[in-house]
């Protein structure tokens, strides 16, 4: 702030000088198609001051112009690196109302990695299963850090993040193990009769993210199991009892208890079920 000399008993006007103090990428490198943060600091430009951000290369070729506003003399935004950008990228912030402009530091651009063949080692999983997750990752360096994000799939796109794992690229490939656990009570899964869209078996997918470039896997289906034991009034096992189970997806299955009074249903749709027996 400028120094000012004057009387204390008089009204004085002070003109404050506006400035763009800092335009900095939050990372030093990035690949085409990835998002990188851009941090902007200003002084005395006014709240919600209109700004333009020009994205260009070292030759001055402009790839994009972004209109935005600066609040509280600060802005942190994300910039998608253009697909055709090569070698170096700059962001120039312009505040035309104040006649100000400032160019960022250099962001070095490299070709994006290719992520292919994303696979679960199973198509269905039960609680406690150890699943192997794998993918081929090329056009990146050996040891590149990679994030594996696991989501519960939502048909409307509001996927729930279950967990995030870290690994590194080795021999153009990533592999990681994950123990499957269903996170909530299966009683909360709507049955075929409780929703207009019908029963939806919980499904999962994983996302491999390398430097902001990512790809998604196919879906993994959650399957449950049911074990029931029948005892008489003396707490002795009852064998030979025919049982019909109605599953939450509207299907049903019949089985008979064994010599220990036990009946087991494997690979069933998770959720509420109904037991029917003539006994």
mmCIF file of C-alpha atoms in Angstrom:
data_model
loop_
_atom_site.group_PDB
_atom_site.id
_atom_site.type_symbol
_atom_site.label_atom_id
_atom_site.label_comp_id
_atom_site.label_asym_id
_atom_site.label_seq_id
_atom_site.Cartn_x
_atom_site.Cartn_y
_atom_site.Cartn_z
ATOM 1 C CA UNK A 1 0.000 0.000 0.000
ATOM 2 C CA UNK A 2 1.396 3.514 -0.851
ATOM 3 C CA UNK A 3 2.486 5.904 1.882
ATOM 4 C CA UNK A 4 0.229 8.872 2.508
ATOM 5 C CA UNK A 5 0.839 12.105 4.379
ATOM 6 C CA UNK A 6 -2.004 14.350 5.422
ATOM 7 C CA UNK A 7 -4.037 15.813 8.253
ATOM 8 C CA UNK A 8 -6.029 13.492 10.481
ATOM 9 C CA UNK A 9 -9.017 15.844 10.677
ATOM 10 C CA UNK A 10 -9.684 15.929 6.951
ATOM 11 C CA UNK A 11 -11.193 13.570 4.391
ATOM 12 C CA UNK A 12 -8.503 12.301 2.046
ATOM 13 C CA UNK A 13 -8.761 10.276 -1.137
ATOM 14 C CA UNK A 14 -6.122 7.637 -1.764
ATOM 15 C CA UNK A 15 -5.808 5.919 -5.126
ATOM 16 C CA UNK A 16 -4.836 2.281 -4.712
ATOM 17 C CA UNK A 17 -2.852 0.697 -7.496
ATOM 18 C CA UNK A 18 -4.355 -2.471 -8.958
ATOM 19 C CA UNK A 19 -2.030 -5.317 -9.872
ATOM 20 C CA UNK A 20 -1.798 -8.955 -10.912
ATOM 21 C CA UNK A 21 0.872 -10.286 -8.596
ATOM 22 C CA UNK A 22 1.066 -13.954 -9.443
ATOM 23 C CA UNK A 23 -0.058 -16.392 -12.161
ATOM 24 C CA UNK A 24 1.315 -19.857 -11.453
ATOM 25 C CA UNK A 25 0.561 -23.406 -12.603
ATOM 26 C CA UNK A 26 0.092 -25.808 -9.678
ATOM 27 C CA UNK A 27 2.238 -28.398 -11.480
ATOM 28 C CA UNK A 28 5.371 -28.117 -13.583
ATOM 29 C CA UNK A 29 4.344 -30.685 -16.181
ATOM 30 C CA UNK A 30 1.124 -32.082 -17.606
ATOM 31 C CA UNK A 31 -0.079 -34.184 -20.499
ATOM 32 C CA UNK A 32 -2.579 -33.445 -23.245
ATOM 33 C CA UNK A 33 -6.163 -33.846 -22.072
ATOM 34 C CA UNK A 34 -5.309 -33.652 -18.362
ATOM 35 C CA UNK A 35 -6.384 -30.860 -16.008
ATOM 36 C CA UNK A 36 -3.837 -28.664 -14.207
ATOM 37 C CA UNK A 37 -4.560 -26.020 -11.590
ATOM 38 C CA UNK A 38 -3.849 -22.331 -12.234
ATOM 39 C CA UNK A 39 -3.447 -19.993 -9.257
ATOM 40 C CA UNK A 40 -3.966 -16.222 -9.612
ATOM 41 C CA UNK A 41 -3.240 -13.556 -6.974
ATOM 42 C CA UNK A 42 -4.196 -9.890 -7.430
ATOM 43 C CA UNK A 43 -4.361 -6.613 -5.482
ATOM 44 C CA UNK A 44 -7.180 -4.055 -5.459
ATOM 45 C CA UNK A 45 -8.957 -5.248 -8.596
ATOM 46 C CA UNK A 46 -12.418 -5.312 -7.012
ATOM 47 C CA UNK A 47 -14.600 -8.222 -5.997
ATOM 48 C CA UNK A 48 -15.938 -10.337 -8.882
ATOM 49 C CA UNK A 49 -13.690 -8.509 -11.305
ATOM 50 C CA UNK A 50 -14.015 -9.915 -14.830
ATOM 51 C CA UNK A 51 -10.940 -11.639 -16.200
ATOM 52 C CA UNK A 52 -9.868 -13.463 -19.339
ATOM 53 C CA UNK A 53 -7.348 -16.289 -19.378
ATOM 54 C CA UNK A 54 -5.643 -16.955 -22.709
ATOM 55 C CA UNK A 55 -4.041 -20.378 -23.096
ATOM 56 C CA UNK A 56 -1.187 -20.339 -25.611
ATOM 57 C CA UNK A 57 2.072 -22.049 -26.561
ATOM 58 C CA UNK A 58 5.579 -20.609 -26.873
ATOM 59 C CA UNK A 59 4.867 -19.415 -30.441
ATOM 60 C CA UNK A 60 1.922 -17.341 -29.230
ATOM 61 C CA UNK A 61 -0.738 -19.595 -30.744
ATOM 62 C CA UNK A 62 -3.899 -19.253 -28.634
ATOM 63 C CA UNK A 63 -5.761 -22.513 -27.986
ATOM 64 C CA UNK A 64 -8.500 -21.230 -25.704
ATOM 65 C CA UNK A 65 -9.829 -18.105 -23.996
ATOM 66 C CA UNK A 66 -11.592 -18.576 -20.677
ATOM 67 C CA UNK A 67 -13.845 -15.937 -19.124
ATOM 68 C CA UNK A 68 -14.009 -15.926 -15.346
ATOM 69 C CA UNK A 69 -14.218 -13.667 -12.278
ATOM 70 C CA UNK A 70 -11.783 -12.997 -9.458
ATOM 71 C CA UNK A 71 -13.207 -12.832 -5.933
ATOM 72 C CA UNK A 72 -11.224 -11.696 -2.916
ATOM 73 C CA UNK A 73 -8.102 -11.035 -5.025
ATOM 74 C CA UNK A 74 -7.656 -14.777 -5.564
ATOM 75 C CA UNK A 75 -8.636 -17.457 -8.037
ATOM 76 C CA UNK A 76 -7.763 -21.140 -8.246
ATOM 77 C CA UNK A 77 -9.144 -22.784 -11.361
ATOM 78 C CA UNK A 78 -8.497 -25.873 -13.443
ATOM 79 C CA UNK A 79 -7.307 -25.698 -17.030
ATOM 80 C CA UNK A 80 -7.584 -28.605 -19.448
ATOM 81 C CA UNK A 81 -4.398 -28.977 -21.479
ATOM 82 C CA UNK A 82 -5.379 -28.768 -25.181
ATOM 83 C CA UNK A 83 -4.997 -31.948 -27.201
ATOM 84 C CA UNK A 84 -2.880 -30.173 -29.831
ATOM 85 C CA UNK A 85 -0.564 -28.350 -27.424
ATOM 86 C CA UNK A 86 3.117 -29.288 -27.663
ATOM 87 C CA UNK A 87 6.203 -28.728 -25.509
ATOM 88 C CA UNK A 88 5.234 -25.574 -23.576
ATOM 89 C CA UNK A 89 1.995 -23.963 -22.425
ATOM 90 C CA UNK A 90 1.304 -20.542 -20.904
ATOM 91 C CA UNK A 91 -1.704 -18.853 -19.332
ATOM 92 C CA UNK A 92 -2.006 -15.084 -19.678
ATOM 93 C CA UNK A 93 -4.473 -13.349 -17.351
ATOM 94 C CA UNK A 94 -6.013 -10.127 -18.673
ATOM 95 C CA UNK A 95 -8.043 -7.607 -16.661
ATOM 96 C CA UNK A 96 -9.143 -5.198 -19.397
ATOM 97 C CA UNK A 97 -11.010 -2.899 -16.981
ATOM 98 C CA UNK A 98 -7.731 -2.215 -15.194
ATOM 99 C CA UNK A 99 -5.474 -2.426 -18.243
ATOM 100 C CA UNK A 100 -3.536 -5.265 -16.641
ATOM 101 C CA UNK A 101 -2.111 -8.523 -17.941
ATOM 102 C CA UNK A 102 0.365 -11.101 -16.665
ATOM 103 C CA UNK A 103 1.679 -14.353 -18.120
ATOM 104 C CA UNK A 104 2.244 -17.524 -16.122
ATOM 105 C CA UNK A 105 5.343 -19.617 -15.789
ATOM 106 C CA UNK A 106 5.895 -22.381 -18.346
ATOM 107 C CA UNK A 107 3.981 -25.642 -18.123
ATOM 108 C CA UNK A 108 5.854 -28.409 -19.933
ATOM 109 C CA UNK A 109 3.528 -30.614 -21.983
ATOM 110 C CA UNK A 110 4.108 -34.271 -22.748
ATOM 111 C CA UNK A 111 2.089 -36.853 -24.669
ATOM 112 C CA UNK A 112 -0.624 -38.539 -22.583
ATOM 113 C CA UNK A 113 -0.188 -42.123 -21.414
ATOM 114 C CA UNK A 114 -2.360 -44.804 -22.984
ATOM 115 C CA UNK A 115 -4.415 -46.905 -20.566
ATOM 116 C CA UNK A 116 -5.882 -50.115 -21.989
ATOM 117 C CA UNK A 117 -7.036 -53.616 -21.063
ATOM 118 C CA UNK A 118 -8.468 -52.697 -17.669
ATOM 119 C CA UNK A 119 -9.533 -55.984 -16.064
ATOM 120 C CA UNK A 120 -10.940 -57.524 -12.915
ATOM 121 C CA UNK A 121 -9.778 -61.124 -12.514
ATOM 122 C CA UNK A 122 -13.430 -62.054 -11.819
ATOM 123 C CA UNK A 123 -16.782 -60.926 -13.169
ATOM 124 C CA UNK A 124 -18.544 -61.465 -9.832
ATOM 125 C CA UNK A 125 -17.353 -61.080 -6.244
ATOM 126 C CA UNK A 126 -18.455 -62.129 -2.770
ATOM 127 C CA UNK A 127 -17.527 -60.527 0.542
ATOM 128 C CA UNK A 128 -13.900 -61.151 1.424
ATOM 129 C CA UNK A 129 -12.809 -62.066 -2.113
ATOM 130 C CA UNK A 130 -9.317 -60.809 -2.988
ATOM 131 C CA UNK A 131 -9.599 -59.290 -6.447
ATOM 132 C CA UNK A 132 -6.696 -58.599 -8.783
ATOM 133 C CA UNK A 133 -6.963 -55.355 -10.717
ATOM 134 C CA UNK A 134 -4.763 -54.858 -13.784
ATOM 135 C CA UNK A 135 -4.254 -52.566 -16.771
ATOM 136 C CA UNK A 136 -1.707 -51.885 -19.498
ATOM 137 C CA UNK A 137 -0.167 -48.394 -19.287
ATOM 138 C CA UNK A 138 2.097 -47.252 -22.131
ATOM 139 C CA UNK A 139 3.666 -43.974 -23.298
ATOM 140 C CA UNK A 140 4.793 -43.082 -19.790
ATOM 141 C CA UNK A 141 7.950 -43.625 -17.775
ATOM 142 C CA UNK A 142 8.839 -46.676 -15.673
ATOM 143 C CA UNK A 143 7.689 -46.150 -12.098
ATOM 144 C CA UNK A 144 5.090 -43.492 -12.920
ATOM 145 C CA UNK A 145 2.655 -43.063 -10.033
ATOM 146 C CA UNK A 146 -0.849 -44.287 -10.700
ATOM 147 C CA UNK A 147 -4.106 -43.992 -8.767
ATOM 148 C CA UNK A 148 -6.725 -46.736 -8.813
ATOM 149 C CA UNK A 149 -10.140 -45.424 -7.765
ATOM 150 C CA UNK A 150 -12.897 -47.939 -7.015
ATOM 151 C CA UNK A 151 -16.521 -46.833 -7.373
ATOM 152 C CA UNK A 152 -19.941 -48.321 -6.767
ATOM 153 C CA UNK A 153 -21.688 -47.758 -10.076
ATOM 154 C CA UNK A 154 -24.787 -45.569 -10.298
ATOM 155 C CA UNK A 155 -26.952 -45.712 -13.420
ATOM 156 C CA UNK A 156 -27.539 -41.943 -13.176
ATOM 157 C CA UNK A 157 -23.813 -41.198 -13.029
ATOM 158 C CA UNK A 158 -23.639 -40.326 -9.304
ATOM 159 C CA UNK A 159 -21.013 -42.997 -8.608
ATOM 160 C CA UNK A 160 -19.910 -43.511 -4.990
ATOM 161 C CA UNK A 161 -16.156 -43.581 -4.393
ATOM 162 C CA UNK A 162 -15.342 -46.637 -2.258
ATOM 163 C CA UNK A 163 -11.567 -46.354 -1.955
ATOM 164 C CA UNK A 164 -8.424 -45.003 -3.612
ATOM 165 C CA UNK A 165 -5.266 -47.086 -4.065
ATOM 166 C CA UNK A 166 -1.781 -46.068 -5.208
ATOM 167 C CA UNK A 167 0.613 -48.087 -7.312
ATOM 168 C CA UNK A 168 3.345 -47.594 -9.913
ATOM 169 C CA UNK A 169 3.780 -48.551 -13.546
ATOM 170 C CA UNK A 170 6.105 -51.525 -13.936
ATOM 171 C CA UNK A 171 6.957 -52.983 -17.342
ATOM 172 C CA UNK A 172 4.127 -50.921 -18.904
ATOM 173 C CA UNK A 173 1.567 -52.481 -16.566
ATOM 174 C CA UNK A 174 -0.112 -51.933 -13.208
ATOM 175 C CA UNK A 175 -1.469 -54.580 -10.849
ATOM 176 C CA UNK A 176 -3.037 -54.180 -7.426
ATOM 177 C CA UNK A 177 -5.062 -56.414 -5.083
ATOM 178 C CA UNK A 178 -8.240 -55.297 -3.339
ATOM 179 C CA UNK A 179 -10.399 -57.122 -0.803
ATOM 180 C CA UNK A 180 -14.064 -56.781 -1.689
ATOM 181 C CA UNK A 181 -16.423 -55.770 1.102
ATOM 182 C CA UNK A 182 -19.982 -54.534 0.769
ATOM 183 C CA UNK A 183 -20.046 -51.213 2.609
ATOM 184 C CA UNK A 184 -23.670 -51.039 3.807
ATOM 185 C CA UNK A 185 -26.457 -53.346 5.018
ATOM 186 C CA UNK A 186 -27.960 -55.382 2.175
ATOM 187 C CA UNK A 187 -31.394 -54.784 3.743
ATOM 188 C CA UNK A 188 -31.149 -51.253 2.321
ATOM 189 C CA UNK A 189 -31.091 -52.521 -1.282
ATOM 190 C CA UNK A 190 -34.578 -51.978 -2.795
ATOM 191 C CA UNK A 191 -36.298 -55.156 -3.975
ATOM 192 C CA UNK A 192 -37.961 -55.667 -7.343
ATOM 193 C CA UNK A 193 -41.284 -54.672 -5.767
ATOM 194 C CA UNK A 194 -39.993 -51.537 -4.030
ATOM 195 C CA UNK A 195 -38.806 -49.521 -7.014
ATOM 196 C CA UNK A 196 -40.271 -48.616 -10.403
ATOM 197 C CA UNK A 197 -36.964 -49.303 -12.140
ATOM 198 C CA UNK A 198 -36.810 -52.837 -10.748
ATOM 199 C CA UNK A 199 -34.130 -54.541 -8.704
ATOM 200 C CA UNK A 200 -30.574 -53.346 -9.304
ATOM 201 C CA UNK A 201 -27.736 -55.653 -8.315
ATOM 202 C CA UNK A 202 -24.843 -53.564 -6.879
ATOM 203 C CA UNK A 203 -22.019 -53.217 -9.412
ATOM 204 C CA UNK A 204 -18.530 -51.756 -9.245
ATOM 205 C CA UNK A 205 -15.882 -50.382 -11.584
ATOM 206 C CA UNK A 206 -12.347 -49.096 -11.155
ATOM 207 C CA UNK A 207 -10.651 -46.092 -12.705
ATOM 208 C CA UNK A 208 -6.943 -45.952 -13.512
ATOM 209 C CA UNK A 209 -5.611 -42.377 -13.346
ATOM 210 C CA UNK A 210 -2.104 -41.494 -14.531
ATOM 211 C CA UNK A 211 -1.286 -37.796 -14.321
ATOM 212 C CA UNK A 212 -4.916 -36.759 -14.798
ATOM 213 C CA UNK A 213 -5.524 -39.073 -17.755
ATOM 214 C CA UNK A 214 -7.858 -41.922 -16.871
ATOM 215 C CA UNK A 215 -9.842 -44.880 -18.167
ATOM 216 C CA UNK A 216 -12.613 -46.977 -16.591
ATOM 217 C CA UNK A 217 -13.036 -50.735 -16.330
ATOM 218 C CA UNK A 218 -16.023 -52.954 -17.037
ATOM 219 C CA UNK A 219 -18.490 -53.642 -14.224
ATOM 220 C CA UNK A 220 -18.033 -56.163 -11.428
ATOM 221 C CA UNK A 221 -21.200 -57.655 -9.902
ATOM 222 C CA UNK A 222 -21.640 -58.293 -6.175
ATOM 223 C CA UNK A 223 -23.055 -61.741 -5.310
ATOM 224 C CA UNK A 224 -24.094 -62.872 -1.833
ATOM 225 C CA UNK A 225 -24.860 -66.182 -0.123
ATOM 226 C CA UNK A 226 -27.445 -67.416 2.396
ATOM 227 C CA UNK A 227 -27.075 -70.167 5.003
ATOM 228 C CA UNK A 228 -30.085 -71.334 7.040
ATOM 229 C CA UNK A 229 -30.183 -73.971 9.770
ATOM 230 C CA UNK A 230 -33.439 -75.653 10.873
ATOM 231 C CA UNK A 231 -33.729 -77.007 14.429
ATOM 232 C CA UNK A 232 -36.580 -78.680 16.307
ATOM 233 C CA UNK A 233 -37.796 -77.705 19.780
ATOM 234 C CA UNK A 234 -34.943 -79.728 21.290
ATOM 235 C CA UNK A 235 -32.411 -77.759 19.211
ATOM 236 C CA UNK A 236 -31.731 -80.827 17.063
ATOM 237 C CA UNK A 237 -31.108 -80.427 13.300
ATOM 238 C CA UNK A 238 -34.047 -81.116 10.983
ATOM 239 C CA UNK A 239 -33.145 -82.726 7.678
ATOM 240 C CA UNK A 240 -35.239 -83.167 4.529
ATOM 241 C CA UNK A 241 -37.183 -79.910 4.847
ATOM 242 C CA UNK A 242 -37.960 -78.337 1.485
ATOM 243 C CA UNK A 243 -37.380 -74.594 1.494
ATOM 244 C CA UNK A 244 -38.278 -71.998 -1.124
ATOM 245 C CA UNK A 245 -36.360 -68.707 -1.070
ATOM 246 C CA UNK A 246 -37.728 -65.627 -2.820
ATOM 247 C CA UNK A 247 -34.861 -63.316 -3.765
ATOM 248 C CA UNK A 248 -35.002 -59.503 -4.024
ATOM 249 C CA UNK A 249 -34.834 -59.572 -7.833
ATOM 250 C CA UNK A 250 -38.131 -61.500 -7.999
ATOM 251 C CA UNK A 251 -36.616 -64.936 -8.703
ATOM 252 C CA UNK A 252 -36.900 -67.939 -6.381
ATOM 253 C CA UNK A 253 -35.091 -71.223 -5.703
ATOM 254 C CA UNK A 254 -35.941 -74.458 -3.862
ATOM 255 C CA UNK A 255 -33.598 -76.652 -1.835
ATOM 256 C CA UNK A 256 -33.823 -79.315 0.881
ATOM 257 C CA UNK A 257 -31.966 -79.229 4.208
ATOM 258 C CA UNK A 258 -29.111 -81.736 4.659
ATOM 259 C CA UNK A 259 -28.512 -84.131 7.576
ATOM 260 C CA UNK A 260 -27.299 -81.214 9.697
ATOM 261 C CA UNK A 261 -30.472 -79.234 8.999
ATOM 262 C CA UNK A 262 -28.507 -76.773 6.879
ATOM 263 C CA UNK A 263 -29.329 -75.303 3.508
ATOM 264 C CA UNK A 264 -26.980 -72.992 1.571
ATOM 265 C CA UNK A 265 -27.783 -70.782 -1.412
ATOM 266 C CA UNK A 266 -24.677 -69.597 -3.301
ATOM 267 C CA UNK A 267 -24.213 -66.659 -5.682
ATOM 268 C CA UNK A 268 -27.556 -65.032 -4.946
ATOM 269 C CA UNK A 269 -28.606 -61.423 -5.563
ATOM 270 C CA UNK A 270 -27.949 -59.418 -2.365
ATOM 271 C CA UNK A 271 -30.837 -57.892 -0.467
ATOM 272 C CA UNK A 272 -33.923 -58.872 1.517
ATOM 273 C CA UNK A 273 -35.306 -62.378 0.971
ATOM 274 C CA UNK A 274 -38.359 -64.396 2.022
ATOM 275 C CA UNK A 275 -38.201 -67.970 3.369
ATOM 276 C CA UNK A 276 -41.141 -70.237 2.563
ATOM 277 C CA UNK A 277 -41.602 -73.761 3.952
ATOM 278 C CA UNK A 278 -44.538 -76.062 4.672
ATOM 279 C CA UNK A 279 -43.020 -76.934 8.045
#
